[in-house]
JSON list of C-alpha atoms in Angstrom, two decimals:
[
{"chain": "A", "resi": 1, "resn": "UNK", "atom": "CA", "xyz": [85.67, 98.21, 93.54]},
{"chain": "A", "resi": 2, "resn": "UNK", "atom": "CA", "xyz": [85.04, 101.14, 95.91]},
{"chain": "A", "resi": 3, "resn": "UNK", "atom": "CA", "xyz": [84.09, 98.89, 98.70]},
{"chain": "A", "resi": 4, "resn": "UNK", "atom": "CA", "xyz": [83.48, 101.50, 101.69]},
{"chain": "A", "resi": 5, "resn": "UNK", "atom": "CA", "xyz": [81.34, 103.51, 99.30]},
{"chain": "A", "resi": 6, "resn": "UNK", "atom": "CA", "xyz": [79.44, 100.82, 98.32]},
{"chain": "A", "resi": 7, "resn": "UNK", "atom": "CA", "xyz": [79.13, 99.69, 102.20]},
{"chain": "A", "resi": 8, "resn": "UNK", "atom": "CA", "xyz": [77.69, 103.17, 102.75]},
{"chain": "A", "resi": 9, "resn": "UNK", "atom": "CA", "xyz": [75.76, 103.00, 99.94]},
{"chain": "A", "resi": 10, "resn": "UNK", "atom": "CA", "xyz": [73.62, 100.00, 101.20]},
{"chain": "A", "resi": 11, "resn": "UNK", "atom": "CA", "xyz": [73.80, 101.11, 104.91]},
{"chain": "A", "resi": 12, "resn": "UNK", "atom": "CA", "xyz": [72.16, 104.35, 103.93]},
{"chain": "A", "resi": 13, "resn": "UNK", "atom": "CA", "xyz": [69.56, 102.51, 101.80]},
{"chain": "A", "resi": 14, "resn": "UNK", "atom": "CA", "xyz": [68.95, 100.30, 104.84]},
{"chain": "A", "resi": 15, "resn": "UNK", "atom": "CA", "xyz": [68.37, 102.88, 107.42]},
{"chain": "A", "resi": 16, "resn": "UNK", "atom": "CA", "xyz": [66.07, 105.03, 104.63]},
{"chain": "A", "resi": 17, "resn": "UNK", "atom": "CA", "xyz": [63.97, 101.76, 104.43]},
{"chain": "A", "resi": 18, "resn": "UNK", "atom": "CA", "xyz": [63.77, 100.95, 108.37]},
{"chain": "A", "resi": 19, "resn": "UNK", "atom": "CA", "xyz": [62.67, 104.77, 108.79]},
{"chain": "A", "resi": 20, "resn": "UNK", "atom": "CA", "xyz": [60.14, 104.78, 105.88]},
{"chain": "A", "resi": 21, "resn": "UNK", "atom": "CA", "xyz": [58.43, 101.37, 107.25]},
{"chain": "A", "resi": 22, "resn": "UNK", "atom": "CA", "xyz": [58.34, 102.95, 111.06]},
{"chain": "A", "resi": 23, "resn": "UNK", "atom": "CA", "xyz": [56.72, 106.06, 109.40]},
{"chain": "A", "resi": 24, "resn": "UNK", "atom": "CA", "xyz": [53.62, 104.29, 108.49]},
{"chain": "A", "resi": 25, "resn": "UNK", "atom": "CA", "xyz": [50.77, 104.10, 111.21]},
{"chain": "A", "resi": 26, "resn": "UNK", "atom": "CA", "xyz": [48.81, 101.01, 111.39]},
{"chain": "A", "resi": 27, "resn": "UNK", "atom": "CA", "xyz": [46.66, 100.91, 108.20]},
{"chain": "A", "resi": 28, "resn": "UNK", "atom": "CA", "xyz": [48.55, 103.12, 105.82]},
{"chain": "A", "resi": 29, "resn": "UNK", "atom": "CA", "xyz": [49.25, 101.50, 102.39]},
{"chain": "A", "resi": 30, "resn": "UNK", "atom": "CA", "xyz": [52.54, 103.97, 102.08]},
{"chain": "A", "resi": 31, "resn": "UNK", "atom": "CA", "xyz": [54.57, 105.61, 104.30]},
{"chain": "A", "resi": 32, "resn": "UNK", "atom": "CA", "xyz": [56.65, 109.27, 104.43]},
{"chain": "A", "resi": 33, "resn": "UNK", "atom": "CA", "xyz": [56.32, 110.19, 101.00]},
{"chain": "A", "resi": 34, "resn": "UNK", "atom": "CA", "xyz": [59.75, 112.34, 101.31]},
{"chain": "A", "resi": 35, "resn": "UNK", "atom": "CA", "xyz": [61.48, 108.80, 102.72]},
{"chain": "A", "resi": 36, "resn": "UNK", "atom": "CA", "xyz": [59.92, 107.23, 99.44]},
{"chain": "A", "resi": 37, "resn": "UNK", "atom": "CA", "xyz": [61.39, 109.54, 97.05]},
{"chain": "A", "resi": 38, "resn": "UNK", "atom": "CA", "xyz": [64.92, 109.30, 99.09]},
{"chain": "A", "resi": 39, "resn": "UNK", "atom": "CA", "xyz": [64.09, 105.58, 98.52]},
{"chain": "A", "resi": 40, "resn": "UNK", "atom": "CA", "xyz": [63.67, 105.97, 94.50]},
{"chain": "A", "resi": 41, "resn": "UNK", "atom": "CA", "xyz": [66.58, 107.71, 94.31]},
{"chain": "A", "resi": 42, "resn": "UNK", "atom": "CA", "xyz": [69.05, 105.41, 96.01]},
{"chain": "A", "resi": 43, "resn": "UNK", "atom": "CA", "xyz": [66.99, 102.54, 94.41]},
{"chain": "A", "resi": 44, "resn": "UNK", "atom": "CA", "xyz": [69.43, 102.38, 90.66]},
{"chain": "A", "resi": 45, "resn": "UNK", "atom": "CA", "xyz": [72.65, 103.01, 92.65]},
{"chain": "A", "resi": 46, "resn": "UNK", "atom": "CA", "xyz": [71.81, 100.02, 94.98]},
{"chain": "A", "resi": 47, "resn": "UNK", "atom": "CA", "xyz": [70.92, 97.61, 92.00]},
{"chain": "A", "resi": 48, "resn": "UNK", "atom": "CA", "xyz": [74.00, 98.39, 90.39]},
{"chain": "A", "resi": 49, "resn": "UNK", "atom": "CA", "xyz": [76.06, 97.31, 93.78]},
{"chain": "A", "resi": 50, "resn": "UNK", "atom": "CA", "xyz": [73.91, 94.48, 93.87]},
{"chain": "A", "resi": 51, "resn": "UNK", "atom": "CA", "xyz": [74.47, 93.32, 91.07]},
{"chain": "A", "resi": 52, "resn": "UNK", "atom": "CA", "xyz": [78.27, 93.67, 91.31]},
{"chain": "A", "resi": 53, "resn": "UNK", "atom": "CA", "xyz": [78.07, 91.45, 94.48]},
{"chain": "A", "resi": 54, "resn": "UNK", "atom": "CA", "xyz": [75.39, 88.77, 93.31]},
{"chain": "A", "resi": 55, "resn": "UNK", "atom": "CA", "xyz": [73.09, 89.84, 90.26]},
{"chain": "A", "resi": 56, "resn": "UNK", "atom": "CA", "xyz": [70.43, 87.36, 91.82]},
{"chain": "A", "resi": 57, "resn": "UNK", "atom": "CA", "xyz": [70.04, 90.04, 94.60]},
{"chain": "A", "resi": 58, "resn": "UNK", "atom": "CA", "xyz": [69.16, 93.15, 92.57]},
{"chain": "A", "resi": 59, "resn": "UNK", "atom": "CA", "xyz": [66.46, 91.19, 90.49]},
{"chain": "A", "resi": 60, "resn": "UNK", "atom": "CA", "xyz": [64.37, 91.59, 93.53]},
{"chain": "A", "resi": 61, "resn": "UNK", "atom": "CA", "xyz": [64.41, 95.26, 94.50]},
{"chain": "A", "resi": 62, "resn": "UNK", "atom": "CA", "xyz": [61.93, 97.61, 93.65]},
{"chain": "A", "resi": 63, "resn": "UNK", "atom": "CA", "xyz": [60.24, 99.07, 96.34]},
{"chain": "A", "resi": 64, "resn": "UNK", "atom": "CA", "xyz": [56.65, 99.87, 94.37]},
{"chain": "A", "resi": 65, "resn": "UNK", "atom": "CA", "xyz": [55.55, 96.39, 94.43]},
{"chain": "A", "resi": 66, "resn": "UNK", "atom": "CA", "xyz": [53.62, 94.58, 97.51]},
{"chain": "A", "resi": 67, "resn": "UNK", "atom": "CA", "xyz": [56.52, 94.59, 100.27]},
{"chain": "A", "resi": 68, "resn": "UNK", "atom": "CA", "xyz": [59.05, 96.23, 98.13]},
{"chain": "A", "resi": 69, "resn": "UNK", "atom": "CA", "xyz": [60.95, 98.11, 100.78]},
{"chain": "A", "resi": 70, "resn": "UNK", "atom": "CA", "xyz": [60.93, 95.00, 103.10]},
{"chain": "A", "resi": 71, "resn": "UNK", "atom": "CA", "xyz": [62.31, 92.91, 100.40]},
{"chain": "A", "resi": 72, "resn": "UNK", "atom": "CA", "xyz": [64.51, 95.43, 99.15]},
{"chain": "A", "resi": 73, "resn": "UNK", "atom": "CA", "xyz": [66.06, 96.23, 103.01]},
{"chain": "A", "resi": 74, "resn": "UNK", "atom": "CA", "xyz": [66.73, 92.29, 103.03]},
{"chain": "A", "resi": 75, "resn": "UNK", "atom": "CA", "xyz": [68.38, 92.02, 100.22]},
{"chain": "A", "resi": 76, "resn": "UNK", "atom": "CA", "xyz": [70.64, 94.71, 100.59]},
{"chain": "A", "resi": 77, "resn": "UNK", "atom": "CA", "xyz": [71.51, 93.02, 103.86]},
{"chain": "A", "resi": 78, "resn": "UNK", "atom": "CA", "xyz": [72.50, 90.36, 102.05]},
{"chain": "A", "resi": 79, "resn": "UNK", "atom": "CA", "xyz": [75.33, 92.53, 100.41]},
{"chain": "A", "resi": 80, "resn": "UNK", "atom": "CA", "xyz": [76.48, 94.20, 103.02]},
{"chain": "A", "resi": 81, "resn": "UNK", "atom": "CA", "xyz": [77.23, 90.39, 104.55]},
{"chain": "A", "resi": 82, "resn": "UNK", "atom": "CA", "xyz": [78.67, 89.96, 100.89]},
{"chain": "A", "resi": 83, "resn": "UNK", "atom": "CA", "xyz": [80.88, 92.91, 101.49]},
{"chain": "A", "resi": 84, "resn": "UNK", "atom": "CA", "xyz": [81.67, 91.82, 105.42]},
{"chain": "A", "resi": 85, "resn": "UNK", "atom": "CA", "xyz": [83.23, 88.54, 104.39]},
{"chain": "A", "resi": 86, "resn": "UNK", "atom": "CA", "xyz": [84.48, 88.51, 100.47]},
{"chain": "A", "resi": 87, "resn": "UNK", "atom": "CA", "xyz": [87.94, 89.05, 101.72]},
{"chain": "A", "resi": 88, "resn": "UNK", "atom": "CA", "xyz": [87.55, 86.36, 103.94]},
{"chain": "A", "resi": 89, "resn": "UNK", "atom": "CA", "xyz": [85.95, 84.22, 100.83]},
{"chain": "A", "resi": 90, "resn": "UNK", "atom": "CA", "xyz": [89.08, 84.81, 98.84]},
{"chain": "A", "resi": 91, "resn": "UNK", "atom": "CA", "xyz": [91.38, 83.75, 101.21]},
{"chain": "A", "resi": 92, "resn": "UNK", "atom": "CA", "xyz": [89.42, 80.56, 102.96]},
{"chain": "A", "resi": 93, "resn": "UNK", "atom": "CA", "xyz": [88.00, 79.26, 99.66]},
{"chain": "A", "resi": 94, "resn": "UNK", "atom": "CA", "xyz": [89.98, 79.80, 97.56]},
{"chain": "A", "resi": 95, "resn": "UNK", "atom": "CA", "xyz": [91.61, 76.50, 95.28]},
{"chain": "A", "resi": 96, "resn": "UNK", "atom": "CA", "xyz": [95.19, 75.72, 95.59]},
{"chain": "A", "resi": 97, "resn": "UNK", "atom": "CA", "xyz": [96.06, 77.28, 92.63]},
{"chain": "A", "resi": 98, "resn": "UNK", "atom": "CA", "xyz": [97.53, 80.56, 91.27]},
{"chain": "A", "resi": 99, "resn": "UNK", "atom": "CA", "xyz": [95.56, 83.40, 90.62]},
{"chain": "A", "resi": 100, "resn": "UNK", "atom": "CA", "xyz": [96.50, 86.39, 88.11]},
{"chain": "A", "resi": 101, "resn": "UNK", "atom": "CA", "xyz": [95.52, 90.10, 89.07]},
{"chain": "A", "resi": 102, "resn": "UNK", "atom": "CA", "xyz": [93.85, 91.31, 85.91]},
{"chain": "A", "resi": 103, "resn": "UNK", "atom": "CA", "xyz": [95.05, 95.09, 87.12]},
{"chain": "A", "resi": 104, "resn": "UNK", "atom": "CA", "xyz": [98.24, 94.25, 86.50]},
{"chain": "A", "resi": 105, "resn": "UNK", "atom": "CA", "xyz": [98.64, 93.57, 82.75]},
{"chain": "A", "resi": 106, "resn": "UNK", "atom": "CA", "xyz": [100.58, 95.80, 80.48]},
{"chain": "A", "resi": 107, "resn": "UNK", "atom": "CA", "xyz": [98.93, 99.30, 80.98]},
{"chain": "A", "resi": 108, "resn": "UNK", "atom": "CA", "xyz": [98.03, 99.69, 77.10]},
{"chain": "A", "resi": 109, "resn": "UNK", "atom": "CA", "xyz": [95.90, 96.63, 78.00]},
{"chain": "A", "resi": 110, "resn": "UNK", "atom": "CA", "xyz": [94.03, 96.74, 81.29]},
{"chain": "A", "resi": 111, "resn": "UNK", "atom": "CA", "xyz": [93.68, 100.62, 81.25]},
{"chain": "A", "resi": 112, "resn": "UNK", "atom": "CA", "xyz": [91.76, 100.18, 78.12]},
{"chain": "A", "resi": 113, "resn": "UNK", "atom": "CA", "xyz": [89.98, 97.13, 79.21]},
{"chain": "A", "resi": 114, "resn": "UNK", "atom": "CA", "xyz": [88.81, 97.96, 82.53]},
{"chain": "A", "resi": 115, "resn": "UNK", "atom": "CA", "xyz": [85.69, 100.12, 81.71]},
{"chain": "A", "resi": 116, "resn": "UNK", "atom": "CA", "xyz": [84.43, 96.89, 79.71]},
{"chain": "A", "resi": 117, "resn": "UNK", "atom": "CA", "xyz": [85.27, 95.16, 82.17]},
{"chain": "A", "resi": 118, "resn": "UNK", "atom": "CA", "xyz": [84.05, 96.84, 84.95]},
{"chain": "A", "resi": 119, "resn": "UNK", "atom": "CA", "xyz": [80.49, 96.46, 82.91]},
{"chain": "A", "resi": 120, "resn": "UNK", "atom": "CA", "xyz": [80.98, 93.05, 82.34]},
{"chain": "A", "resi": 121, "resn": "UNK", "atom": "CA", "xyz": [81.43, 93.52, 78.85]},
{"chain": "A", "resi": 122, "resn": "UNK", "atom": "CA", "xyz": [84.14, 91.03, 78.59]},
{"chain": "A", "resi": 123, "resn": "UNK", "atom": "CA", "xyz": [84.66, 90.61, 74.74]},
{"chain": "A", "resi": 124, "resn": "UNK", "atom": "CA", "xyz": [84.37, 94.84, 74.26]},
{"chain": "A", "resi": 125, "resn": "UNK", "atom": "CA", "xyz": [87.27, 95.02, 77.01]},
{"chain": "A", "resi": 126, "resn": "UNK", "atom": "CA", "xyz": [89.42, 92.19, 75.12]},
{"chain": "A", "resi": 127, "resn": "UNK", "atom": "CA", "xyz": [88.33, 94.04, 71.65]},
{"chain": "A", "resi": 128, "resn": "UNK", "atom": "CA", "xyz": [89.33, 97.22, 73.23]},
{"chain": "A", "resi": 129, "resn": "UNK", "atom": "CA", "xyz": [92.78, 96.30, 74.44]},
{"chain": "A", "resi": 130, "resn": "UNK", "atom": "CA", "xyz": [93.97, 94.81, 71.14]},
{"chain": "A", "resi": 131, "resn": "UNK", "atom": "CA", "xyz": [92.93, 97.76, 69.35]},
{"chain": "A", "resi": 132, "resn": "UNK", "atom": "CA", "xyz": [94.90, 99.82, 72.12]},
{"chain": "A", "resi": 133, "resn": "UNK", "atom": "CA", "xyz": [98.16, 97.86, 70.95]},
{"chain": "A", "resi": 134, "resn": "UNK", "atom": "CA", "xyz": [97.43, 98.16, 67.39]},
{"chain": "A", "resi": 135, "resn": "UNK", "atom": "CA", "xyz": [97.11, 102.22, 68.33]},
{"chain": "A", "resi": 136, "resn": "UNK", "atom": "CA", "xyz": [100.68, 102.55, 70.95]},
{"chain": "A", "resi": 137, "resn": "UNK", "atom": "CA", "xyz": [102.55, 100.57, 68.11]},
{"chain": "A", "resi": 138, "resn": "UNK", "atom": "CA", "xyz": [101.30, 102.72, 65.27]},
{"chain": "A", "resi": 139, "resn": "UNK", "atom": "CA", "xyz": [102.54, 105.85, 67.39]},
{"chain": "A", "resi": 140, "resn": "UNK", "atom": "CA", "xyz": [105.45, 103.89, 68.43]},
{"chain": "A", "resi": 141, "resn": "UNK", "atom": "CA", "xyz": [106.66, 103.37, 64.63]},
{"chain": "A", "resi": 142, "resn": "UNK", "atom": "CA", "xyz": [105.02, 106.55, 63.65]},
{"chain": "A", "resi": 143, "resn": "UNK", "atom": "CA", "xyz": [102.65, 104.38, 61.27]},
{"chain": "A", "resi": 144, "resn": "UNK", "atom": "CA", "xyz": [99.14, 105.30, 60.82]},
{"chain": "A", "resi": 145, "resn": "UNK", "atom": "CA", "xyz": [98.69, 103.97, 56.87]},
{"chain": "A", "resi": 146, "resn": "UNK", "atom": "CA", "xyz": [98.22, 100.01, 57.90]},
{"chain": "A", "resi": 147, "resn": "UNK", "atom": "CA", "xyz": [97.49, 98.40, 61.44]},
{"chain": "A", "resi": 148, "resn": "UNK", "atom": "CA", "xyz": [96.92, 95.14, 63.34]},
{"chain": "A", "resi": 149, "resn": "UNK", "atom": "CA", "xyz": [97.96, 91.84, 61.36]},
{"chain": "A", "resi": 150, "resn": "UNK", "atom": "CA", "xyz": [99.77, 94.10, 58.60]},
{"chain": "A", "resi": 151, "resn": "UNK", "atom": "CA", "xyz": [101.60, 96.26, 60.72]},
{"chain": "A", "resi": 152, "resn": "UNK", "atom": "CA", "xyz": [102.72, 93.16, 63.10]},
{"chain": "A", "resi": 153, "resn": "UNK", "atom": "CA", "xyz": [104.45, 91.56, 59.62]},
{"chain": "A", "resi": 154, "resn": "UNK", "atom": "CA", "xyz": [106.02, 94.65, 58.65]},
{"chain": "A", "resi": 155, "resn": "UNK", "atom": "CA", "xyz": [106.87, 95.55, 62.44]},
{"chain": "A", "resi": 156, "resn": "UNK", "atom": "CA", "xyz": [108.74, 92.39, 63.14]},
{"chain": "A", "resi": 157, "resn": "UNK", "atom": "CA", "xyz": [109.88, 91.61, 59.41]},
{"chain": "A", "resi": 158, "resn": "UNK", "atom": "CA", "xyz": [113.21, 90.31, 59.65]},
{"chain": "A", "resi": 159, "resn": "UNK", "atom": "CA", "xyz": [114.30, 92.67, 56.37]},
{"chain": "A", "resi": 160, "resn": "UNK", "atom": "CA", "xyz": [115.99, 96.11, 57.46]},
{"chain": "A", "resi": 161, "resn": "UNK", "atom": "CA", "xyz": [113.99, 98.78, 57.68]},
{"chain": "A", "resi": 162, "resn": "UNK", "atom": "CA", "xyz": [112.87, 101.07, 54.48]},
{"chain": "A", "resi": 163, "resn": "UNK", "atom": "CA", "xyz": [111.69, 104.69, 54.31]},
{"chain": "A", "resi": 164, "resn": "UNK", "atom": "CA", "xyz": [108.52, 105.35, 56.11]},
{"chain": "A", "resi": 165, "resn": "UNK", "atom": "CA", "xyz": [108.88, 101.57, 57.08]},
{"chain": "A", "resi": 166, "resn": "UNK", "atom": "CA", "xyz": [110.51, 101.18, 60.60]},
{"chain": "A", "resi": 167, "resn": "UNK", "atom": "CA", "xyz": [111.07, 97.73, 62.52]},
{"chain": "A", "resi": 168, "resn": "UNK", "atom": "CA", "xyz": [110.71, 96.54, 65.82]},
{"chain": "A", "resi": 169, "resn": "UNK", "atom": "CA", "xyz": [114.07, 95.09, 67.00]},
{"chain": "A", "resi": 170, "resn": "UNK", "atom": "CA", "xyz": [114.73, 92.64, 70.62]},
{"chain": "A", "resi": 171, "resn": "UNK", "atom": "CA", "xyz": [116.70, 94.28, 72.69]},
{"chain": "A", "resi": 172, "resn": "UNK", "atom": "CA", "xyz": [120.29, 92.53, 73.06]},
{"chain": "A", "resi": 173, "resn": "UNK", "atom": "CA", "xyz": [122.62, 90.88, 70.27]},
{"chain": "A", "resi": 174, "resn": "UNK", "atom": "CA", "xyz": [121.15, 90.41, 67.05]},
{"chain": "A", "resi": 175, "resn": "UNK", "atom": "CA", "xyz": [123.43, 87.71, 66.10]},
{"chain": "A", "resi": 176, "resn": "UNK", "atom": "CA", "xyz": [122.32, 85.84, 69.69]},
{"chain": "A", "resi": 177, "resn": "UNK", "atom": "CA", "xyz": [120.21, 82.43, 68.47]},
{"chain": "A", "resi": 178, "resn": "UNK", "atom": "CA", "xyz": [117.89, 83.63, 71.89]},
{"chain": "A", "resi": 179, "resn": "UNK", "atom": "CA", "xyz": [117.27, 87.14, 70.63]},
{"chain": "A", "resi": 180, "resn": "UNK", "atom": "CA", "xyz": [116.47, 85.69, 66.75]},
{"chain": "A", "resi": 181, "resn": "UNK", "atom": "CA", "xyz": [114.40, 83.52, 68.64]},
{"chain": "A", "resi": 182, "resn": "UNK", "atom": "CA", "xyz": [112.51, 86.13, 70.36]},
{"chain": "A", "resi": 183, "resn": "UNK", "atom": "CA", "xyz": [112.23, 88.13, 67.25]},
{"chain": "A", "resi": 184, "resn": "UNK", "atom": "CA", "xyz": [110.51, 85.03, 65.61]},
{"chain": "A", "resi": 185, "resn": "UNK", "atom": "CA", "xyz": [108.46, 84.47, 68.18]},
{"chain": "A", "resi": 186, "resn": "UNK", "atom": "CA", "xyz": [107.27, 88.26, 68.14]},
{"chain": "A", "resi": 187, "resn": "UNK", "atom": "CA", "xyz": [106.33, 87.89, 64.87]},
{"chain": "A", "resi": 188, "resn": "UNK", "atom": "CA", "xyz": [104.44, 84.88, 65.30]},
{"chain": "A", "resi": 189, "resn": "UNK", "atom": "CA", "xyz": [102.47, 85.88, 68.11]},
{"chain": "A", "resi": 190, "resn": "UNK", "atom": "CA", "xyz": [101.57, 89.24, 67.17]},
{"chain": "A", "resi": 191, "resn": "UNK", "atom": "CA", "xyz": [99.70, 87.63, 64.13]},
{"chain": "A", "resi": 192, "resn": "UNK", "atom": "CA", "xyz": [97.94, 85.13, 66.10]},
{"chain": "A", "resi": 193, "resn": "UNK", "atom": "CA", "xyz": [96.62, 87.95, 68.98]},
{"chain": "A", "resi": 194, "resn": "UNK", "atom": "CA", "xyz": [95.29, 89.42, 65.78]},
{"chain": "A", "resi": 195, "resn": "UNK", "atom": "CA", "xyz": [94.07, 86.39, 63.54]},
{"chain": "A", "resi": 196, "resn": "UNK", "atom": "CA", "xyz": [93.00, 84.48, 66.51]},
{"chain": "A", "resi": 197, "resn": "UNK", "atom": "CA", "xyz": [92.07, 86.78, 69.51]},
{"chain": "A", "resi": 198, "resn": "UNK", "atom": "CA", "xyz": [91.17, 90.70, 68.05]},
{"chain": "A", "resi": 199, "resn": "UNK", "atom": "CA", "xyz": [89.38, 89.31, 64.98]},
{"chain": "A", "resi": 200, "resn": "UNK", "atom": "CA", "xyz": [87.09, 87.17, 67.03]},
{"chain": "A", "resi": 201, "resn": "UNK", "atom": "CA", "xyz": [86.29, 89.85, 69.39]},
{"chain": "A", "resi": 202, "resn": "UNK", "atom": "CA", "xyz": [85.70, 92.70, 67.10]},
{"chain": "A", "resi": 203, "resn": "UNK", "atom": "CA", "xyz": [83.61, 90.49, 64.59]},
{"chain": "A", "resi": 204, "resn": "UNK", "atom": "CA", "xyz": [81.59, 87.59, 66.88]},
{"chain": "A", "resi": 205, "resn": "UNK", "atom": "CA", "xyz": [78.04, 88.08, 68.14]},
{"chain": "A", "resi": 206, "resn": "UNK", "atom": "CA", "xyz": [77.31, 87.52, 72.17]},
{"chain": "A", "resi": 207, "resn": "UNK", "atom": "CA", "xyz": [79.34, 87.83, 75.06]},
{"chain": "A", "resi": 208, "resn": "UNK", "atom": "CA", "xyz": [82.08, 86.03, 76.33]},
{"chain": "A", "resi": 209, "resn": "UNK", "atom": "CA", "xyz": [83.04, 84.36, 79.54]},
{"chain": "A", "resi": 210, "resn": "UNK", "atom": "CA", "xyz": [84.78, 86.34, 82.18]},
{"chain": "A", "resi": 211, "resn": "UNK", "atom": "CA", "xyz": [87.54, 83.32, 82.10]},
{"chain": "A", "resi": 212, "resn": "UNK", "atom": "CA", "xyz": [87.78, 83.45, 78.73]},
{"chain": "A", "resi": 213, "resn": "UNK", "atom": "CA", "xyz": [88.25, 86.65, 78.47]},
{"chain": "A", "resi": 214, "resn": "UNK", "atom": "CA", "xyz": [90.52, 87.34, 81.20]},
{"chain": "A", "resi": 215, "resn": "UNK", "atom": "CA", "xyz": [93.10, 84.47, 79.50]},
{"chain": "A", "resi": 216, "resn": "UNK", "atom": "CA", "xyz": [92.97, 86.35, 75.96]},
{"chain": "A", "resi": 217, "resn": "UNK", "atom": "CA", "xyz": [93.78, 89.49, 78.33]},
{"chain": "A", "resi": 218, "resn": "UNK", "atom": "CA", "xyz": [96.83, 88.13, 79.54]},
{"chain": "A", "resi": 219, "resn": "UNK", "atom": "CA", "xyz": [97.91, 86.85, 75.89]},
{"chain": "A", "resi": 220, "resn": "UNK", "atom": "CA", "xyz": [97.33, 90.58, 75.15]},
{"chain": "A", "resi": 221, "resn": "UNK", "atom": "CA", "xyz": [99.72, 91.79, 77.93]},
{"chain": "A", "resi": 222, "resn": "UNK", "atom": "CA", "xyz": [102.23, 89.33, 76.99]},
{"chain": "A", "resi": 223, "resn": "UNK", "atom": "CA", "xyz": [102.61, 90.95, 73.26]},
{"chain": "A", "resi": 224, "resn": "UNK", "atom": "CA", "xyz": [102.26, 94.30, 74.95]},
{"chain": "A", "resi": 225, "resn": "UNK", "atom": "CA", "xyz": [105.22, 94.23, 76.97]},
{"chain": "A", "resi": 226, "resn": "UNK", "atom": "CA", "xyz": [107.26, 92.48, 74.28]},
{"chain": "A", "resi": 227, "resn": "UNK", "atom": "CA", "xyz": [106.27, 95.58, 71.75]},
{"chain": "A", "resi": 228, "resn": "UNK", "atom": "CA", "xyz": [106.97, 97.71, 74.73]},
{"chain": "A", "resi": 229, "resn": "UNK", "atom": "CA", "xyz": [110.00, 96.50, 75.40]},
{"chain": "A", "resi": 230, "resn": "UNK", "atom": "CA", "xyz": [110.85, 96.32, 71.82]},
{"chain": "A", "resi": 231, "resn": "UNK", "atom": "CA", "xyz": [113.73, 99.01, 70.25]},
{"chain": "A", "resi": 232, "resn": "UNK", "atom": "CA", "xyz": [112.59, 101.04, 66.90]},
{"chain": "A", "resi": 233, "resn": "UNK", "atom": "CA", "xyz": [115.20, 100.83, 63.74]},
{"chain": "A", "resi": 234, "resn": "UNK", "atom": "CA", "xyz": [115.39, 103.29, 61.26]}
]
């Protein structure tokens, strides 16, 4: 998140709100009507930034009803204390336990994830980034005729490769017990990030939890760097 911009964001919003209440004399319903439509504009923008923060702040802004802009003003004070001391949150309250920085998956996965993510759509963003591995392994074999489960088994199939029908080979030794190992274990989990993760999320109903998802993200990034990593035979 663009935290200064969203800092000035709620500042500005703030200072429209303080000016718009100090432009009313004593028994005007509204104030400046210019500082009202500033207000209306900024409104969306600041309910989105709420809502990234705490979405139980942005249910309460809307400056048309009965000490709107006084409610509003307060609540966006409440993010910008949000914004002061998440940093601080993270470190001081944090459990003692690891923590895994989503932005740092496998590329084909995150960068296709994030906009989902970003929108808290977390089962589009893990739907997303299996379909982006089924798509850099079809370009990778030069394979657009089958795709996800399918191409996996023929991918990783341990018979030598056909015309039009390229495999995915383990770097190192073939004959090595680790790298038949690895090329096993390709195999396997390939099918189940298909059968068992992309399946679920391109065909199930209702959202997902953001831990839920993020775990199925990493299982994502784990095939993704083995495919990555993986060398083509002819």
């Amino acid at each position: 998140m663009d935290r200064d911009w969203m800092r000035q964001q709620l500042e500005n919003f703030a200072s429209l709100a303080v000016r718009y209440q100090d432009s009313k004399r004593p028994g005007d319903v509204l104030g400046d009507k210019d500082l009202r439509a500033q207000l209306h504009q900024s409104e969306p923008t600041v309910k989105q930034i709420l809502h990234r923060l705490d979405p139980q702040l942005a249910k309460t802004v809307n400056i048309d009803v009965m000490a709107g802009v006084a409610t509003s003003r307060n609540q966006v004070l409440r993010g910008l204390g949000i914004l002061a001391d998440m940093d601080e949150w993270a470190v001081r309250l944090a459990p003692d336990a690891p923590s895994i920085a989503a932005d740092q998956f496998h590329s084909w996965v995150w960068d296709a994830a994030r906009p989902f993510w970003e929108s808290q759509h977390f089962r589009a963003a893990v739907h997303t980034a299996a379909s982006s591995i089924n798509a850099h392994m079809q370009n990778k074999l030069g394979r657009s005729d089958i795709a996800d489960d399918k191409l996996v088994q023929e991918a990783f199939s341990d018979k030598a490769p056909e015309p039009g029908k390229p495999r995915l080979r383990i770097p190192g030794d073939p004959t090595s017990p680790t790298v038949q190992s690895r090329q096993r274990g390709a195999l396997q989990l390939g099918l189940g990030v298909f059968f068992a993760i992309r399946n679920p999320a391109a065909h199930e109903t209702g959202e997902w939890t953001e831990q839920e998802a993020l775990e199925q993200l990493a299982t994502l990034s784990v095939l993704a760097r083995i495919i990555d990593s993986c060398q083509v035979s002819r």
